[in-house]
JSON list of C-alpha atoms and ligand atoms in Angstrom, two decimals:
[
{"chain": "A", "resi": 1, "resn": "MET", "atom": "CA", "xyz": [0.01, 0.04, 0.02]},
{"chain": "A", "resi": 2, "resn": "THR", "atom": "CA", "xyz": [1.26, 3.49, -0.90]},
{"chain": "A", "resi": 3, "resn": "GLU", "atom": "CA", "xyz": [1.91, 5.46, 2.25]},
{"chain": "A", "resi": 4, "resn": "ARG", "atom": "CA", "xyz": [-0.31, 8.52, 2.69]},
{"chain": "A", "resi": 5, "resn": "ARG", "atom": "CA", "xyz": [2.22, 10.51, 4.34]},
{"chain": "A", "resi": 6, "resn": "LEU", "atom": "CA", "xyz": [4.31, 13.53, 3.12]},
{"chain": "A", "resi": 7, "resn": "LEU", "atom": "CA", "xyz": [7.61, 14.75, 4.59]},
{"chain": "A", "resi": 8, "resn": "LEU", "atom": "CA", "xyz": [7.90, 18.59, 5.05]},
{"chain": "A", "resi": 9, "resn": "VAL", "atom": "CA", "xyz": [11.49, 19.64, 5.54]},
{"chain": "A", "resi": 10, "resn": "ASN", "atom": "CA", "xyz": [12.63, 23.06, 6.42]},
{"chain": "A", "resi": 11, "resn": "GLY", "atom": "CA", "xyz": [16.25, 24.01, 6.53]},
{"chain": "A", "resi": 12, "resn": "PRO", "atom": "CA", "xyz": [18.38, 26.49, 8.39]},
{"chain": "A", "resi": 13, "resn": "ASN", "atom": "CA", "xyz": [17.05, 29.71, 9.87]},
{"chain": "A", "resi": 14, "resn": "LEU", "atom": "CA", "xyz": [13.50, 28.95, 8.83]},
{"chain": "A", "resi": 15, "resn": "ASN", "atom": "CA", "xyz": [12.67, 28.43, 12.57]},
{"chain": "A", "resi": 16, "resn": "LEU", "atom": "CA", "xyz": [12.92, 32.16, 12.65]},
{"chain": "A", "resi": 17, "resn": "LEU", "atom": "CA", "xyz": [10.17, 32.77, 10.10]},
{"chain": "A", "resi": 18, "resn": "GLY", "atom": "CA", "xyz": [7.71, 35.64, 11.24]},
{"chain": "A", "resi": 19, "resn": "THR", "atom": "CA", "xyz": [10.61, 37.70, 12.68]},
{"chain": "A", "resi": 20, "resn": "ARG", "atom": "CA", "xyz": [13.36, 37.00, 10.08]},
{"chain": "A", "resi": 21, "resn": "GLN", "atom": "CA", "xyz": [13.50, 39.64, 7.44]},
{"chain": "A", "resi": 22, "resn": "PRO", "atom": "CA", "xyz": [9.69, 39.75, 7.18]},
{"chain": "A", "resi": 23, "resn": "GLU", "atom": "CA", "xyz": [9.98, 41.98, 4.09]},
{"chain": "A", "resi": 24, "resn": "ILE", "atom": "CA", "xyz": [11.49, 38.99, 2.31]},
{"chain": "A", "resi": 25, "resn": "TYR", "atom": "CA", "xyz": [10.10, 36.13, 3.98]},
{"chain": "A", "resi": 26, "resn": "GLY", "atom": "CA", "xyz": [6.71, 37.38, 5.12]},
{"chain": "A", "resi": 27, "resn": "SER", "atom": "CA", "xyz": [5.16, 37.39, 8.56]},
{"chain": "A", "resi": 28, "resn": "THR", "atom": "CA", "xyz": [4.02, 33.73, 8.64]},
{"chain": "A", "resi": 29, "resn": "THR", "atom": "CA", "xyz": [5.61, 31.69, 11.30]},
{"chain": "A", "resi": 30, "resn": "LEU", "atom": "CA", "xyz": [7.02, 28.04, 10.71]},
{"chain": "A", "resi": 31, "resn": "ALA", "atom": "CA", "xyz": [4.35, 26.88, 13.11]},
{"chain": "A", "resi": 32, "resn": "ASP", "atom": "CA", "xyz": [1.59, 28.46, 10.83]},
{"chain": "A", "resi": 33, "resn": "ILE", "atom": "CA", "xyz": [3.03, 26.91, 7.78]},
{"chain": "A", "resi": 34, "resn": "GLU", "atom": "CA", "xyz": [3.35, 23.55, 9.36]},
{"chain": "A", "resi": 35, "resn": "LYS", "atom": "CA", "xyz": [-0.26, 23.78, 10.54]},
{"chain": "A", "resi": 36, "resn": "SER", "atom": "CA", "xyz": [-1.70, 24.87, 7.13]},
{"chain": "A", "resi": 37, "resn": "VAL", "atom": "CA", "xyz": [0.34, 22.14, 5.26]},
{"chain": "A", "resi": 38, "resn": "THR", "atom": "CA", "xyz": [-1.00, 19.46, 7.67]},
{"chain": "A", "resi": 39, "resn": "ALA", "atom": "CA", "xyz": [-4.60, 20.65, 7.45]},
{"chain": "A", "resi": 40, "resn": "LEU", "atom": "CA", "xyz": [-4.39, 20.75, 3.62]},
{"chain": "A", "resi": 41, "resn": "ALA", "atom": "CA", "xyz": [-2.87, 17.33, 3.32]},
{"chain": "A", "resi": 42, "resn": "ALA", "atom": "CA", "xyz": [-5.48, 15.95, 5.51]},
{"chain": "A", "resi": 43, "resn": "GLU", "atom": "CA", "xyz": [-8.11, 17.18, 3.22]},
{"chain": "A", "resi": 44, "resn": "PHE", "atom": "CA", "xyz": [-6.55, 14.76, 0.79]},
{"chain": "A", "resi": 45, "resn": "GLY", "atom": "CA", "xyz": [-6.09, 12.00, 3.43]},
{"chain": "A", "resi": 46, "resn": "PHE", "atom": "CA", "xyz": [-2.41, 12.49, 3.90]},
{"chain": "A", "resi": 47, "resn": "GLU", "atom": "CA", "xyz": [-0.48, 12.89, 7.13]},
{"chain": "A", "resi": 48, "resn": "VAL", "atom": "CA", "xyz": [2.53, 15.27, 7.49]},
{"chain": "A", "resi": 49, "resn": "ARG", "atom": "CA", "xyz": [5.76, 14.69, 9.21]},
{"chain": "A", "resi": 50, "resn": "ALA", "atom": "CA", "xyz": [7.43, 18.13, 9.70]},
{"chain": "A", "resi": 51, "resn": "VAL", "atom": "CA", "xyz": [11.05, 18.45, 10.18]},
{"chain": "A", "resi": 52, "resn": "GLN", "atom": "CA", "xyz": [13.10, 21.60, 10.78]},
{"chain": "A", "resi": 53, "resn": "SER", "atom": "CA", "xyz": [16.81, 21.74, 11.37]},
{"chain": "A", "resi": 54, "resn": "ASN", "atom": "CA", "xyz": [19.79, 24.03, 11.18]},
{"chain": "A", "resi": 55, "resn": "HIS", "atom": "CA", "xyz": [22.01, 21.07, 10.66]},
{"chain": "A", "resi": 56, "resn": "GLU", "atom": "CA", "xyz": [22.91, 19.62, 7.21]},
{"chain": "A", "resi": 57, "resn": "GLY", "atom": "CA", "xyz": [23.39, 16.05, 8.58]},
{"chain": "A", "resi": 58, "resn": "ALA", "atom": "CA", "xyz": [19.95, 16.00, 10.50]},
{"chain": "A", "resi": 59, "resn": "LEU", "atom": "CA", "xyz": [18.40, 17.11, 7.24]},
{"chain": "A", "resi": 60, "resn": "VAL", "atom": "CA", "xyz": [20.08, 14.27, 5.42]},
{"chain": "A", "resi": 61, "resn": "ASP", "atom": "CA", "xyz": [18.85, 11.82, 8.20]},
{"chain": "A", "resi": 62, "resn": "ALA", "atom": "CA", "xyz": [15.24, 13.06, 7.90]},
{"chain": "A", "resi": 63, "resn": "ILE", "atom": "CA", "xyz": [15.21, 12.52, 4.18]},
{"chain": "A", "resi": 64, "resn": "GLN", "atom": "CA", "xyz": [16.64, 9.18, 4.41]},
{"chain": "A", "resi": 65, "resn": "ALA", "atom": "CA", "xyz": [14.16, 8.09, 6.84]},
{"chain": "A", "resi": 66, "resn": "ALA", "atom": "CA", "xyz": [11.25, 9.10, 4.46]},
{"chain": "A", "resi": 67, "resn": "ARG", "atom": "CA", "xyz": [12.21, 6.43, 2.10]},
{"chain": "A", "resi": 68, "resn": "THR", "atom": "CA", "xyz": [10.13, 3.67, 3.61]},
{"chain": "A", "resi": 69, "resn": "ASP", "atom": "CA", "xyz": [7.27, 5.54, 5.00]},
{"chain": "A", "resi": 70, "resn": "CYS", "atom": "CA", "xyz": [6.48, 8.61, 2.95]},
{"chain": "A", "resi": 71, "resn": "ALA", "atom": "CA", "xyz": [4.97, 9.17, -0.45]},
{"chain": "A", "resi": 72, "resn": "GLY", "atom": "CA", "xyz": [6.70, 12.36, -1.29]},
{"chain": "A", "resi": 73, "resn": "ILE", "atom": "CA", "xyz": [8.85, 15.17, 0.03]},
{"chain": "A", "resi": 74, "resn": "ILE", "atom": "CA", "xyz": [8.20, 19.01, 0.33]},
{"chain": "A", "resi": 75, "resn": "ILE", "atom": "CA", "xyz": [11.45, 20.80, 1.01]},
{"chain": "A", "resi": 76, "resn": "ASN", "atom": "CA", "xyz": [12.72, 24.16, 1.57]},
{"chain": "A", "resi": 77, "resn": "PRO", "atom": "CA", "xyz": [16.33, 23.59, 1.92]},
{"chain": "A", "resi": 78, "resn": "ALA", "atom": "CA", "xyz": [17.11, 27.31, 2.65]},
{"chain": "A", "resi": 79, "resn": "ALA", "atom": "CA", "xyz": [20.78, 28.24, 2.36]},
{"chain": "A", "resi": 80, "resn": "TYR", "atom": "CA", "xyz": [21.52, 24.58, 1.90]},
{"chain": "A", "resi": 81, "resn": "SER", "atom": "CA", "xyz": [20.01, 24.62, -1.59]},
{"chain": "A", "resi": 82, "resn": "HIS", "atom": "CA", "xyz": [22.91, 26.65, -2.69]},
{"chain": "A", "resi": 83, "resn": "THR", "atom": "CA", "xyz": [25.61, 24.58, -1.16]},
{"chain": "A", "resi": 84, "resn": "SER", "atom": "CA", "xyz": [24.57, 21.13, -0.33]},
{"chain": "A", "resi": 85, "resn": "VAL", "atom": "CA", "xyz": [25.54, 18.15, -2.64]},
{"chain": "A", "resi": 86, "resn": "ALA", "atom": "CA", "xyz": [24.60, 15.97, 0.44]},
{"chain": "A", "resi": 87, "resn": "ILE", "atom": "CA", "xyz": [21.09, 16.97, 0.66]},
{"chain": "A", "resi": 88, "resn": "ALA", "atom": "CA", "xyz": [20.76, 16.73, -3.24]},
{"chain": "A", "resi": 89, "resn": "ASP", "atom": "CA", "xyz": [22.23, 13.12, -3.13]},
{"chain": "A", "resi": 90, "resn": "ALA", "atom": "CA", "xyz": [20.03, 12.20, -0.19]},
{"chain": "A", "resi": 91, "resn": "LEU", "atom": "CA", "xyz": [16.78, 13.36, -2.09]},
{"chain": "A", "resi": 92, "resn": "THR", "atom": "CA", "xyz": [17.90, 11.30, -5.16]},
{"chain": "A", "resi": 93, "resn": "SER", "atom": "CA", "xyz": [18.68, 8.23, -2.98]},
{"chain": "A", "resi": 94, "resn": "VAL", "atom": "CA", "xyz": [15.12, 8.00, -1.54]},
{"chain": "A", "resi": 95, "resn": "GLU", "atom": "CA", "xyz": [13.59, 7.84, -4.95]},
{"chain": "A", "resi": 96, "resn": "LEU", "atom": "CA", "xyz": [10.40, 9.90, -3.84]},
{"chain": "A", "resi": 97, "resn": "PRO", "atom": "CA", "xyz": [8.79, 12.90, -5.74]},
{"chain": "A", "resi": 98, "resn": "VAL", "atom": "CA", "xyz": [10.37, 16.09, -4.41]},
{"chain": "A", "resi": 99, "resn": "ALA", "atom": "CA", "xyz": [8.73, 19.43, -4.57]},
{"chain": "A", "resi": 100, "resn": "GLU", "atom": "CA", "xyz": [11.25, 22.30, -3.68]},
{"chain": "A", "resi": 101, "resn": "VAL", "atom": "CA", "xyz": [9.83, 25.60, -2.14]},
{"chain": "A", "resi": 102, "resn": "HIS", "atom": "CA", "xyz": [11.27, 28.88, -1.46]},
{"chain": "A", "resi": 103, "resn": "LEU", "atom": "CA", "xyz": [9.44, 31.61, -0.11]},
{"chain": "A", "resi": 104, "resn": "SER", "atom": "CA", "xyz": [11.28, 34.37, -1.83]},
{"chain": "A", "resi": 105, "resn": "ASN", "atom": "CA", "xyz": [11.99, 34.48, -5.53]},
{"chain": "A", "resi": 106, "resn": "ILE", "atom": "CA", "xyz": [15.65, 33.43, -5.46]},
{"chain": "A", "resi": 107, "resn": "HIS", "atom": "CA", "xyz": [16.19, 34.44, -9.10]},
{"chain": "A", "resi": 108, "resn": "ARG", "atom": "CA", "xyz": [15.53, 38.09, -8.21]},
{"chain": "A", "resi": 109, "resn": "ARG", "atom": "CA", "xyz": [17.98, 38.04, -5.39]},
{"chain": "A", "resi": 110, "resn": "GLU", "atom": "CA", "xyz": [21.73, 37.88, -5.05]},
{"chain": "A", "resi": 111, "resn": "GLU", "atom": "CA", "xyz": [23.62, 35.80, -7.77]},
{"chain": "A", "resi": 112, "resn": "PHE", "atom": "CA", "xyz": [24.65, 33.11, -5.22]},
{"chain": "A", "resi": 113, "resn": "ARG", "atom": "CA", "xyz": [20.97, 32.33, -4.62]},
{"chain": "A", "resi": 114, "resn": "HIS", "atom": "CA", "xyz": [20.16, 31.66, -8.36]},
{"chain": "A", "resi": 115, "resn": "HIS", "atom": "CA", "xyz": [21.62, 28.18, -8.23]},
{"chain": "A", "resi": 116, "resn": "SER", "atom": "CA", "xyz": [20.00, 25.42, -6.16]},
{"chain": "A", "resi": 117, "resn": "TYR", "atom": "CA", "xyz": [21.60, 21.79, -6.13]},
{"chain": "A", "resi": 118, "resn": "VAL", "atom": "CA", "xyz": [18.22, 20.72, -5.06]},
{"chain": "A", "resi": 119, "resn": "SER", "atom": "CA", "xyz": [16.40, 21.89, -8.21]},
{"chain": "A", "resi": 120, "resn": "ALA", "atom": "CA", "xyz": [18.36, 19.37, -10.41]},
{"chain": "A", "resi": 121, "resn": "VAL", "atom": "CA", "xyz": [16.68, 16.54, -8.54]},
{"chain": "A", "resi": 122, "resn": "ALA", "atom": "CA", "xyz": [13.16, 18.16, -7.71]},
{"chain": "A", "resi": 123, "resn": "GLU", "atom": "CA", "xyz": [10.21, 17.37, -9.88]},
{"chain": "A", "resi": 124, "resn": "MET", "atom": "CA", "xyz": [8.76, 20.82, -9.33]},
{"chain": "A", "resi": 125, "resn": "VAL", "atom": "CA", "xyz": [10.24, 24.17, -7.95]},
{"chain": "A", "resi": 126, "resn": "ILE", "atom": "CA", "xyz": [8.16, 26.96, -6.62]},
{"chain": "A", "resi": 127, "resn": "CYS", "atom": "CA", "xyz": [9.64, 30.36, -5.57]},
{"chain": "A", "resi": 128, "resn": "GLY", "atom": "CA", "xyz": [8.41, 33.74, -4.78]},
{"chain": "A", "resi": 129, "resn": "ALA", "atom": "CA", "xyz": [4.79, 32.65, -3.79]},
{"chain": "A", "resi": 130, "resn": "GLY", "atom": "CA", "xyz": [5.54, 33.22, -0.11]},
{"chain": "A", "resi": 131, "resn": "ALA", "atom": "CA", "xyz": [3.95, 30.60, 2.33]},
{"chain": "A", "resi": 132, "resn": "ALA", "atom": "CA", "xyz": [1.39, 29.67, -0.25]},
{"chain": "A", "resi": 133, "resn": "GLY", "atom": "CA", "xyz": [4.17, 28.01, -2.28]},
{"chain": "A", "resi": 134, "resn": "TYR", "atom": "CA", "xyz": [4.03, 25.07, 0.39]},
{"chain": "A", "resi": 135, "resn": "GLU", "atom": "CA", "xyz": [0.27, 24.62, -0.26]},
{"chain": "A", "resi": 136, "resn": "TYR", "atom": "CA", "xyz": [0.84, 24.45, -4.19]},
{"chain": "A", "resi": 137, "resn": "ALA", "atom": "CA", "xyz": [3.52, 21.80, -3.27]},
{"chain": "A", "resi": 138, "resn": "VAL", "atom": "CA", "xyz": [0.99, 19.69, -1.26]},
{"chain": "A", "resi": 139, "resn": "ARG", "atom": "CA", "xyz": [-1.48, 19.97, -4.16]},
{"chain": "A", "resi": 140, "resn": "TYR", "atom": "CA", "xyz": [1.21, 18.89, -6.59]},
{"chain": "A", "resi": 141, "resn": "LEU", "atom": "CA", "xyz": [2.42, 16.05, -4.65]},
{"chain": "A", "resi": 142, "resn": "VAL", "atom": "CA", "xyz": [-1.15, 14.54, -3.70]},
{"chain": "A", "resi": 143, "resn": "GLY", "atom": "CA", "xyz": [-1.97, 14.74, -7.37]},
{"chain": "A", "resi": 144, "resn": "ARG", "atom": "CA", "xyz": [1.20, 13.01, -8.17]},
{"chain": "A", "resi": 145, "resn": "VAL", "atom": "CA", "xyz": [1.20, 10.15, -5.99]},
{"chain": "B", "resi": 1, "resn": "DQA", "atom": "C1", "xyz": [15.03, 30.66, 1.01]},
{"chain": "B", "resi": 1, "resn": "DQA", "atom": "C2", "xyz": [15.88, 31.32, 0.03]},
{"chain": "B", "resi": 1, "resn": "DQA", "atom": "C3", "xyz": [17.27, 31.01, 0.48]},
{"chain": "B", "resi": 1, "resn": "DQA", "atom": "O1", "xyz": [18.21, 31.78, -0.54]},
{"chain": "B", "resi": 1, "resn": "DQA", "atom": "C4", "xyz": [17.61, 31.41, 1.94]},
{"chain": "B", "resi": 1, "resn": "DQA", "atom": "O2", "xyz": [18.87, 31.02, 2.24]},
{"chain": "B", "resi": 1, "resn": "DQA", "atom": "C5", "xyz": [16.72, 30.98, 2.82]},
{"chain": "B", "resi": 1, "resn": "DQA", "atom": "C6", "xyz": [15.25, 30.91, 2.53]},
{"chain": "B", "resi": 1, "resn": "DQA", "atom": "C7", "xyz": [13.51, 31.17, 0.76]},
{"chain": "B", "resi": 1, "resn": "DQA", "atom": "O3", "xyz": [12.71, 30.36, 1.20]},
{"chain": "B", "resi": 1, "resn": "DQA", "atom": "O4", "xyz": [13.29, 32.02, 0.09]},
{"chain": "B", "resi": 1, "resn": "DQA", "atom": "O5", "xyz": [16.94, 30.79, 3.97]},
{"chain": "B", "resi": 1, "resn": "DQA", "atom": "O6", "xyz": [15.00, 29.30, 0.79]}
]
């Protein structure tokens, strides 16, 4: 039976959402995002396991753990998008559909944010839609799996 569970992963500094540069990232907190993602997924009969970490290895561990009990992964890798081959490799290894989310439009910002290692392994990427981007990712994954 296909697992009806999604992994929601948020990377470094996203625990500060709400107070962190609200002019860029908005005023929605991470707790709000986790709550709305969970509620929306539940409408489609999916559970959500939400993980946030400021540590690259902890994010790799959470991604690996999803291999056997999740149907898809929503991830905002935050700054690790631009640096982490380890996270991209973990996402490839678990062989699950991946939706990459960025609150801000990374292509309209500093050049170092334009490249994401995760985009090369994600099925879909959404950036610049703010917190609503996570909801689009839920809708994409539940339609996909
Ligand atoms: C981010 C964009 C990244 O460049 C940045 O390092 C973040 C958040 C976003 O959601 O817009 O921490 O992923």
